[in-house]
């Protein structure tokens, strides 16, 4: 009888031995509409090596896939590229089951693993250390804040293969293991969503890591991330995306995010979108009752403006917008024009509070705070014309779309 789960061959000596989580829909607040994978890889060199493990609860899949290729007791080395628990939740049980000679992580990784799991016996490697696996070698590169301070890449020289942990990954459960087997529209969306929601605040470190890889002249035939599919023979596709996303150059797209109680702020949002259309700029309208904070972050990634609408509820902005702005503020988007608008019954602080948060986030505000467009109860034609003008004025501040 074979194993219930099998390893997938990546190269002659590297196998995917990870786990597929079809069911997860909330990854620490990130809406994972298509599930995810926790990738781990086995290197069948003289020193049989396991690169990363999987989230707790998925070690049966990992061990079964390993057993389909080697006896787990033959694993001599475990490399932990990233200590977040989606990759280390099963590390200690796997160490206990396998009894490897060595377990390696970055210095910060050793510290973080100790803080998670107590005494682990994990040994530190230095940035740039190379390790002979017997006829094959790997080099470790610290990639702090991609995604945590402990993160590192491991490069397998013979196969020109980069184990990139969270970098170049995406939350996507699929039967296919290679990116070139998955429709472009899904890859593009999920890779962008992952960057926007996980890596955006660390864009300066992403730029540094990309320049370093380029400066070292590392050839990338395969990129093996810890989530989603493996990139084979098209590394520049995802590295090119990362260069663009890390740059955060403004585009001709404006994202309008709003919530509404009785439809007044919704009418205002529609008029702002109309104004953007009149300026021949793209409007993406996201009502917060039907859009997650992760959707908003994904659209903001390649936008030129963020325009938020809120009613006033008990002297505050609407709570869904408060949630979204708290989240976006942490993601530190750059190079955006900002504006706020909204309806109110009797006091009207909501849009002012939202405006203040956008200012704190460093957005270039399209109008002064005293000129925020508001509507006392239901917007009349004058208010809607003011909203439309706001959209047009912001549109004219954005780059014109390039003809396709
Ligand atoms: Fe996939 Fe930062 O862990």
JSON list of C-alpha atoms in Angstrom, two decimals, residues 198-344:
[
{"chain": "A", "resi": 198, "resn": "UNK", "atom": "CA", "xyz": [1.68, 40.85, 3.90]},
{"chain": "A", "resi": 199, "resn": "UNK", "atom": "CA", "xyz": [4.70, 42.55, 2.36]},
{"chain": "A", "resi": 200, "resn": "UNK", "atom": "CA", "xyz": [3.64, 46.09, 1.44]},
{"chain": "A", "resi": 201, "resn": "UNK", "atom": "CA", "xyz": [4.92, 47.75, 4.65]},
{"chain": "A", "resi": 202, "resn": "UNK", "atom": "CA", "xyz": [8.29, 46.10, 4.08]},
{"chain": "A", "resi": 203, "resn": "UNK", "atom": "CA", "xyz": [8.71, 47.35, 0.51]},
{"chain": "A", "resi": 204, "resn": "UNK", "atom": "CA", "xyz": [12.09, 49.02, 1.24]},
{"chain": "A", "resi": 205, "resn": "UNK", "atom": "CA", "xyz": [13.42, 45.63, 2.42]},
{"chain": "A", "resi": 206, "resn": "UNK", "atom": "CA", "xyz": [11.92, 43.94, -0.64]},
{"chain": "A", "resi": 207, "resn": "UNK", "atom": "CA", "xyz": [13.80, 46.39, -2.87]},
{"chain": "A", "resi": 208, "resn": "UNK", "atom": "CA", "xyz": [17.02, 45.69, -0.98]},
{"chain": "A", "resi": 209, "resn": "UNK", "atom": "CA", "xyz": [16.58, 41.92, -1.28]},
{"chain": "A", "resi": 210, "resn": "UNK", "atom": "CA", "xyz": [15.84, 42.16, -5.02]},
{"chain": "A", "resi": 211, "resn": "UNK", "atom": "CA", "xyz": [18.94, 44.31, -5.61]},
{"chain": "A", "resi": 212, "resn": "UNK", "atom": "CA", "xyz": [21.02, 41.88, -3.61]},
{"chain": "A", "resi": 213, "resn": "UNK", "atom": "CA", "xyz": [19.81, 38.88, -5.62]},
{"chain": "A", "resi": 214, "resn": "UNK", "atom": "CA", "xyz": [20.57, 40.83, -8.80]},
{"chain": "A", "resi": 215, "resn": "UNK", "atom": "CA", "xyz": [23.98, 41.96, -7.52]},
{"chain": "A", "resi": 216, "resn": "UNK", "atom": "CA", "xyz": [24.95, 38.39, -6.59]},
{"chain": "A", "resi": 217, "resn": "UNK", "atom": "CA", "xyz": [23.98, 37.26, -10.07]},
{"chain": "A", "resi": 218, "resn": "UNK", "atom": "CA", "xyz": [21.90, 34.41, -8.65]},
{"chain": "A", "resi": 219, "resn": "UNK", "atom": "CA", "xyz": [20.21, 32.55, -11.46]},
{"chain": "A", "resi": 220, "resn": "UNK", "atom": "CA", "xyz": [16.62, 31.66, -10.57]},
{"chain": "A", "resi": 221, "resn": "UNK", "atom": "CA", "xyz": [15.41, 28.66, -12.51]},
{"chain": "A", "resi": 222, "resn": "UNK", "atom": "CA", "xyz": [12.97, 27.82, -9.70]},
{"chain": "A", "resi": 223, "resn": "UNK", "atom": "CA", "xyz": [11.48, 29.93, -6.93]},
{"chain": "A", "resi": 224, "resn": "UNK", "atom": "CA", "xyz": [9.93, 27.76, -4.23]},
{"chain": "A", "resi": 225, "resn": "UNK", "atom": "CA", "xyz": [7.90, 29.86, -1.79]},
{"chain": "A", "resi": 226, "resn": "UNK", "atom": "CA", "xyz": [6.17, 28.60, 1.36]},
{"chain": "A", "resi": 227, "resn": "UNK", "atom": "CA", "xyz": [2.67, 29.44, 0.08]},
{"chain": "A", "resi": 228, "resn": "UNK", "atom": "CA", "xyz": [1.08, 28.78, -3.30]},
{"chain": "A", "resi": 229, "resn": "UNK", "atom": "CA", "xyz": [2.67, 27.44, -6.47]},
{"chain": "A", "resi": 230, "resn": "UNK", "atom": "CA", "xyz": [6.32, 27.03, -7.48]},
{"chain": "A", "resi": 231, "resn": "UNK", "atom": "CA", "xyz": [7.66, 29.37, -10.15]},
{"chain": "A", "resi": 232, "resn": "UNK", "atom": "CA", "xyz": [9.65, 27.46, -12.78]},
{"chain": "A", "resi": 233, "resn": "UNK", "atom": "CA", "xyz": [11.44, 29.09, -15.71]},
{"chain": "A", "resi": 234, "resn": "UNK", "atom": "CA", "xyz": [9.64, 32.41, -15.26]},
{"chain": "A", "resi": 235, "resn": "UNK", "atom": "CA", "xyz": [11.15, 33.94, -12.14]},
{"chain": "A", "resi": 236, "resn": "UNK", "atom": "CA", "xyz": [11.26, 37.36, -13.77]},
{"chain": "A", "resi": 237, "resn": "UNK", "atom": "CA", "xyz": [7.47, 37.34, -13.96]},
{"chain": "A", "resi": 238, "resn": "UNK", "atom": "CA", "xyz": [7.07, 37.48, -10.19]},
{"chain": "A", "resi": 239, "resn": "UNK", "atom": "CA", "xyz": [10.30, 39.38, -9.46]},
{"chain": "A", "resi": 240, "resn": "UNK", "atom": "CA", "xyz": [9.18, 42.00, -12.00]},
{"chain": "A", "resi": 241, "resn": "UNK", "atom": "CA", "xyz": [5.87, 42.32, -10.18]},
{"chain": "A", "resi": 242, "resn": "UNK", "atom": "CA", "xyz": [7.76, 42.76, -6.90]},
{"chain": "A", "resi": 243, "resn": "UNK", "atom": "CA", "xyz": [9.93, 45.52, -8.37]},
{"chain": "A", "resi": 244, "resn": "UNK", "atom": "CA", "xyz": [6.77, 47.37, -9.46]},
{"chain": "A", "resi": 245, "resn": "UNK", "atom": "CA", "xyz": [4.85, 46.79, -6.22]},
{"chain": "A", "resi": 246, "resn": "UNK", "atom": "CA", "xyz": [7.81, 47.82, -4.05]},
{"chain": "A", "resi": 247, "resn": "UNK", "atom": "CA", "xyz": [8.08, 51.06, -6.06]},
{"chain": "A", "resi": 248, "resn": "UNK", "atom": "CA", "xyz": [4.40, 51.96, -5.47]},
{"chain": "A", "resi": 249, "resn": "UNK", "atom": "CA", "xyz": [4.29, 54.37, -8.39]},
{"chain": "A", "resi": 250, "resn": "UNK", "atom": "CA", "xyz": [0.90, 56.11, -8.58]},
{"chain": "A", "resi": 251, "resn": "UNK", "atom": "CA", "xyz": [-1.53, 55.03, -11.30]},
{"chain": "A", "resi": 252, "resn": "UNK", "atom": "CA", "xyz": [-4.68, 56.50, -12.83]},
{"chain": "A", "resi": 253, "resn": "UNK", "atom": "CA", "xyz": [-6.89, 54.36, -10.59]},
{"chain": "A", "resi": 254, "resn": "UNK", "atom": "CA", "xyz": [-8.81, 55.69, -7.59]},
{"chain": "A", "resi": 255, "resn": "UNK", "atom": "CA", "xyz": [-10.20, 53.38, -4.92]},
{"chain": "A", "resi": 256, "resn": "UNK", "atom": "CA", "xyz": [-13.41, 54.58, -3.32]},
{"chain": "A", "resi": 257, "resn": "UNK", "atom": "CA", "xyz": [-14.16, 52.78, -0.05]},
{"chain": "A", "resi": 258, "resn": "UNK", "atom": "CA", "xyz": [-17.32, 53.53, 1.86]},
{"chain": "A", "resi": 259, "resn": "UNK", "atom": "CA", "xyz": [-20.03, 52.31, 4.17]},
{"chain": "A", "resi": 260, "resn": "UNK", "atom": "CA", "xyz": [-23.53, 53.67, 4.40]},
{"chain": "A", "resi": 261, "resn": "UNK", "atom": "CA", "xyz": [-26.48, 53.50, 6.83]},
{"chain": "A", "resi": 262, "resn": "UNK", "atom": "CA", "xyz": [-29.47, 54.71, 4.78]},
{"chain": "A", "resi": 263, "resn": "UNK", "atom": "CA", "xyz": [-27.88, 55.05, 1.34]},
{"chain": "A", "resi": 264, "resn": "UNK", "atom": "CA", "xyz": [-26.78, 58.71, 1.47]},
{"chain": "A", "resi": 265, "resn": "UNK", "atom": "CA", "xyz": [-23.02, 58.06, 1.59]},
{"chain": "A", "resi": 266, "resn": "UNK", "atom": "CA", "xyz": [-23.50, 55.41, -1.12]},
{"chain": "A", "resi": 267, "resn": "UNK", "atom": "CA", "xyz": [-25.06, 58.02, -3.41]},
{"chain": "A", "resi": 268, "resn": "UNK", "atom": "CA", "xyz": [-22.13, 60.32, -2.71]},
{"chain": "A", "resi": 269, "resn": "UNK", "atom": "CA", "xyz": [-19.65, 57.51, -3.54]},
{"chain": "A", "resi": 270, "resn": "UNK", "atom": "CA", "xyz": [-21.40, 56.87, -6.85]},
{"chain": "A", "resi": 271, "resn": "UNK", "atom": "CA", "xyz": [-21.16, 60.56, -7.74]},
{"chain": "A", "resi": 272, "resn": "UNK", "atom": "CA", "xyz": [-17.43, 60.65, -6.89]},
{"chain": "A", "resi": 273, "resn": "UNK", "atom": "CA", "xyz": [-16.93, 57.62, -9.16]},
{"chain": "A", "resi": 274, "resn": "UNK", "atom": "CA", "xyz": [-18.85, 59.39, -11.93]},
{"chain": "A", "resi": 275, "resn": "UNK", "atom": "CA", "xyz": [-16.52, 62.36, -11.62]},
{"chain": "A", "resi": 276, "resn": "UNK", "atom": "CA", "xyz": [-13.49, 60.12, -11.99]},
{"chain": "A", "resi": 277, "resn": "UNK", "atom": "CA", "xyz": [-15.02, 58.63, -15.11]},
{"chain": "A", "resi": 278, "resn": "UNK", "atom": "CA", "xyz": [-15.52, 62.14, -16.49]},
{"chain": "A", "resi": 279, "resn": "UNK", "atom": "CA", "xyz": [-11.79, 62.74, -15.98]},
{"chain": "A", "resi": 280, "resn": "UNK", "atom": "CA", "xyz": [-11.11, 59.48, -17.84]},
{"chain": "A", "resi": 281, "resn": "UNK", "atom": "CA", "xyz": [-9.64, 57.80, -14.80]},
{"chain": "A", "resi": 282, "resn": "UNK", "atom": "CA", "xyz": [-10.55, 54.40, -13.37]},
{"chain": "A", "resi": 283, "resn": "UNK", "atom": "CA", "xyz": [-12.74, 54.21, -10.28]},
{"chain": "A", "resi": 284, "resn": "UNK", "atom": "CA", "xyz": [-12.92, 51.06, -8.18]},
{"chain": "A", "resi": 285, "resn": "UNK", "atom": "CA", "xyz": [-15.81, 51.32, -5.74]},
{"chain": "A", "resi": 286, "resn": "UNK", "atom": "CA", "xyz": [-15.73, 49.06, -2.68]},
{"chain": "A", "resi": 287, "resn": "UNK", "atom": "CA", "xyz": [-18.76, 49.08, -0.38]},
{"chain": "A", "resi": 288, "resn": "UNK", "atom": "CA", "xyz": [-17.53, 47.73, 2.94]},
{"chain": "A", "resi": 289, "resn": "UNK", "atom": "CA", "xyz": [-20.59, 45.53, 3.52]},
{"chain": "A", "resi": 290, "resn": "UNK", "atom": "CA", "xyz": [-19.45, 43.50, 0.51]},
{"chain": "A", "resi": 291, "resn": "UNK", "atom": "CA", "xyz": [-15.65, 43.94, 0.57]},
{"chain": "A", "resi": 292, "resn": "UNK", "atom": "CA", "xyz": [-13.06, 42.78, 3.08]},
{"chain": "A", "resi": 293, "resn": "UNK", "atom": "CA", "xyz": [-10.16, 44.86, 4.33]},
{"chain": "A", "resi": 294, "resn": "UNK", "atom": "CA", "xyz": [-7.92, 42.50, 2.34]},
{"chain": "A", "resi": 295, "resn": "UNK", "atom": "CA", "xyz": [-9.82, 43.35, -0.87]},
{"chain": "A", "resi": 296, "resn": "UNK", "atom": "CA", "xyz": [-9.33, 47.05, -0.15]},
{"chain": "A", "resi": 297, "resn": "UNK", "atom": "CA", "xyz": [-5.59, 46.62, 0.44]},
{"chain": "A", "resi": 298, "resn": "UNK", "atom": "CA", "xyz": [-5.29, 44.65, -2.81]},
{"chain": "A", "resi": 299, "resn": "UNK", "atom": "CA", "xyz": [-6.93, 47.42, -4.85]},
{"chain": "A", "resi": 300, "resn": "UNK", "atom": "CA", "xyz": [-4.91, 50.13, -3.11]},
{"chain": "A", "resi": 301, "resn": "UNK", "atom": "CA", "xyz": [-1.66, 48.37, -4.10]},
{"chain": "A", "resi": 302, "resn": "UNK", "atom": "CA", "xyz": [-1.67, 49.73, -7.64]},
{"chain": "A", "resi": 303, "resn": "UNK", "atom": "CA", "xyz": [-3.77, 52.87, -7.19]},
{"chain": "A", "resi": 304, "resn": "UNK", "atom": "CA", "xyz": [-3.16, 56.60, -7.28]},
{"chain": "A", "resi": 305, "resn": "UNK", "atom": "CA", "xyz": [-5.88, 57.69, -4.86]},
{"chain": "A", "resi": 306, "resn": "UNK", "atom": "CA", "xyz": [-7.77, 56.46, -1.82]},
{"chain": "A", "resi": 307, "resn": "UNK", "atom": "CA", "xyz": [-11.12, 58.16, -1.26]},
{"chain": "A", "resi": 308, "resn": "UNK", "atom": "CA", "xyz": [-13.15, 57.15, 1.78]},
{"chain": "A", "resi": 309, "resn": "UNK", "atom": "CA", "xyz": [-16.80, 57.76, 2.57]},
{"chain": "A", "resi": 310, "resn": "UNK", "atom": "CA", "xyz": [-18.50, 57.36, 5.91]},
{"chain": "A", "resi": 311, "resn": "UNK", "atom": "CA", "xyz": [-21.69, 58.32, 7.68]},
{"chain": "A", "resi": 312, "resn": "UNK", "atom": "CA", "xyz": [-21.36, 59.68, 11.21]},
{"chain": "A", "resi": 313, "resn": "UNK", "atom": "CA", "xyz": [-22.45, 57.17, 13.84]},
{"chain": "A", "resi": 314, "resn": "UNK", "atom": "CA", "xyz": [-22.48, 58.37, 17.46]},
{"chain": "A", "resi": 315, "resn": "UNK", "atom": "CA", "xyz": [-19.95, 61.12, 16.63]},
{"chain": "A", "resi": 316, "resn": "UNK", "atom": "CA", "xyz": [-17.54, 58.66, 14.98]},
{"chain": "A", "resi": 317, "resn": "UNK", "atom": "CA", "xyz": [-16.76, 57.32, 11.54]},
{"chain": "A", "resi": 318, "resn": "UNK", "atom": "CA", "xyz": [-18.60, 54.10, 10.75]},
{"chain": "A", "resi": 319, "resn": "UNK", "atom": "CA", "xyz": [-16.84, 51.14, 12.47]},
{"chain": "A", "resi": 320, "resn": "UNK", "atom": "CA", "xyz": [-16.20, 49.18, 9.26]},
{"chain": "A", "resi": 321, "resn": "UNK", "atom": "CA", "xyz": [-14.22, 52.13, 7.90]},
{"chain": "A", "resi": 322, "resn": "UNK", "atom": "CA", "xyz": [-12.37, 52.47, 11.21]},
{"chain": "A", "resi": 323, "resn": "UNK", "atom": "CA", "xyz": [-11.33, 48.82, 10.90]},
{"chain": "A", "resi": 324, "resn": "UNK", "atom": "CA", "xyz": [-10.20, 49.25, 7.28]},
{"chain": "A", "resi": 325, "resn": "UNK", "atom": "CA", "xyz": [-8.24, 52.44, 7.93]},
{"chain": "A", "resi": 326, "resn": "UNK", "atom": "CA", "xyz": [-6.48, 50.91, 10.96]},
{"chain": "A", "resi": 327, "resn": "UNK", "atom": "CA", "xyz": [-5.46, 48.01, 8.73]},
{"chain": "A", "resi": 328, "resn": "UNK", "atom": "CA", "xyz": [-4.37, 50.20, 5.81]},
{"chain": "A", "resi": 329, "resn": "UNK", "atom": "CA", "xyz": [-2.40, 52.52, 8.08]},
{"chain": "A", "resi": 330, "resn": "UNK", "atom": "CA", "xyz": [-0.29, 49.55, 9.19]},
{"chain": "A", "resi": 331, "resn": "UNK", "atom": "CA", "xyz": [0.37, 48.57, 5.58]},
{"chain": "A", "resi": 332, "resn": "UNK", "atom": "CA", "xyz": [1.92, 52.02, 4.93]},
{"chain": "A", "resi": 333, "resn": "UNK", "atom": "CA", "xyz": [0.82, 52.57, 1.32]},
{"chain": "A", "resi": 334, "resn": "UNK", "atom": "CA", "xyz": [2.74, 55.36, -0.42]},
{"chain": "A", "resi": 335, "resn": "UNK", "atom": "CA", "xyz": [2.19, 57.92, -3.16]},
{"chain": "A", "resi": 336, "resn": "UNK", "atom": "CA", "xyz": [-1.58, 58.25, -2.81]},
{"chain": "A", "resi": 337, "resn": "UNK", "atom": "CA", "xyz": [-3.91, 61.20, -3.13]},
{"chain": "A", "resi": 338, "resn": "UNK", "atom": "CA", "xyz": [-6.53, 61.13, -0.36]},
{"chain": "A", "resi": 339, "resn": "UNK", "atom": "CA", "xyz": [-10.01, 62.47, 0.34]},
{"chain": "A", "resi": 340, "resn": "UNK", "atom": "CA", "xyz": [-12.94, 61.81, 2.66]},
{"chain": "A", "resi": 341, "resn": "UNK", "atom": "CA", "xyz": [-16.64, 62.52, 2.33]},
{"chain": "A", "resi": 342, "resn": "UNK", "atom": "CA", "xyz": [-19.84, 61.46, 4.03]},
{"chain": "A", "resi": 343, "resn": "UNK", "atom": "CA", "xyz": [-23.34, 62.10, 5.27]},
{"chain": "A", "resi": 344, "resn": "UNK", "atom": "CA", "xyz": [-24.49, 62.93, 8.77]}
]
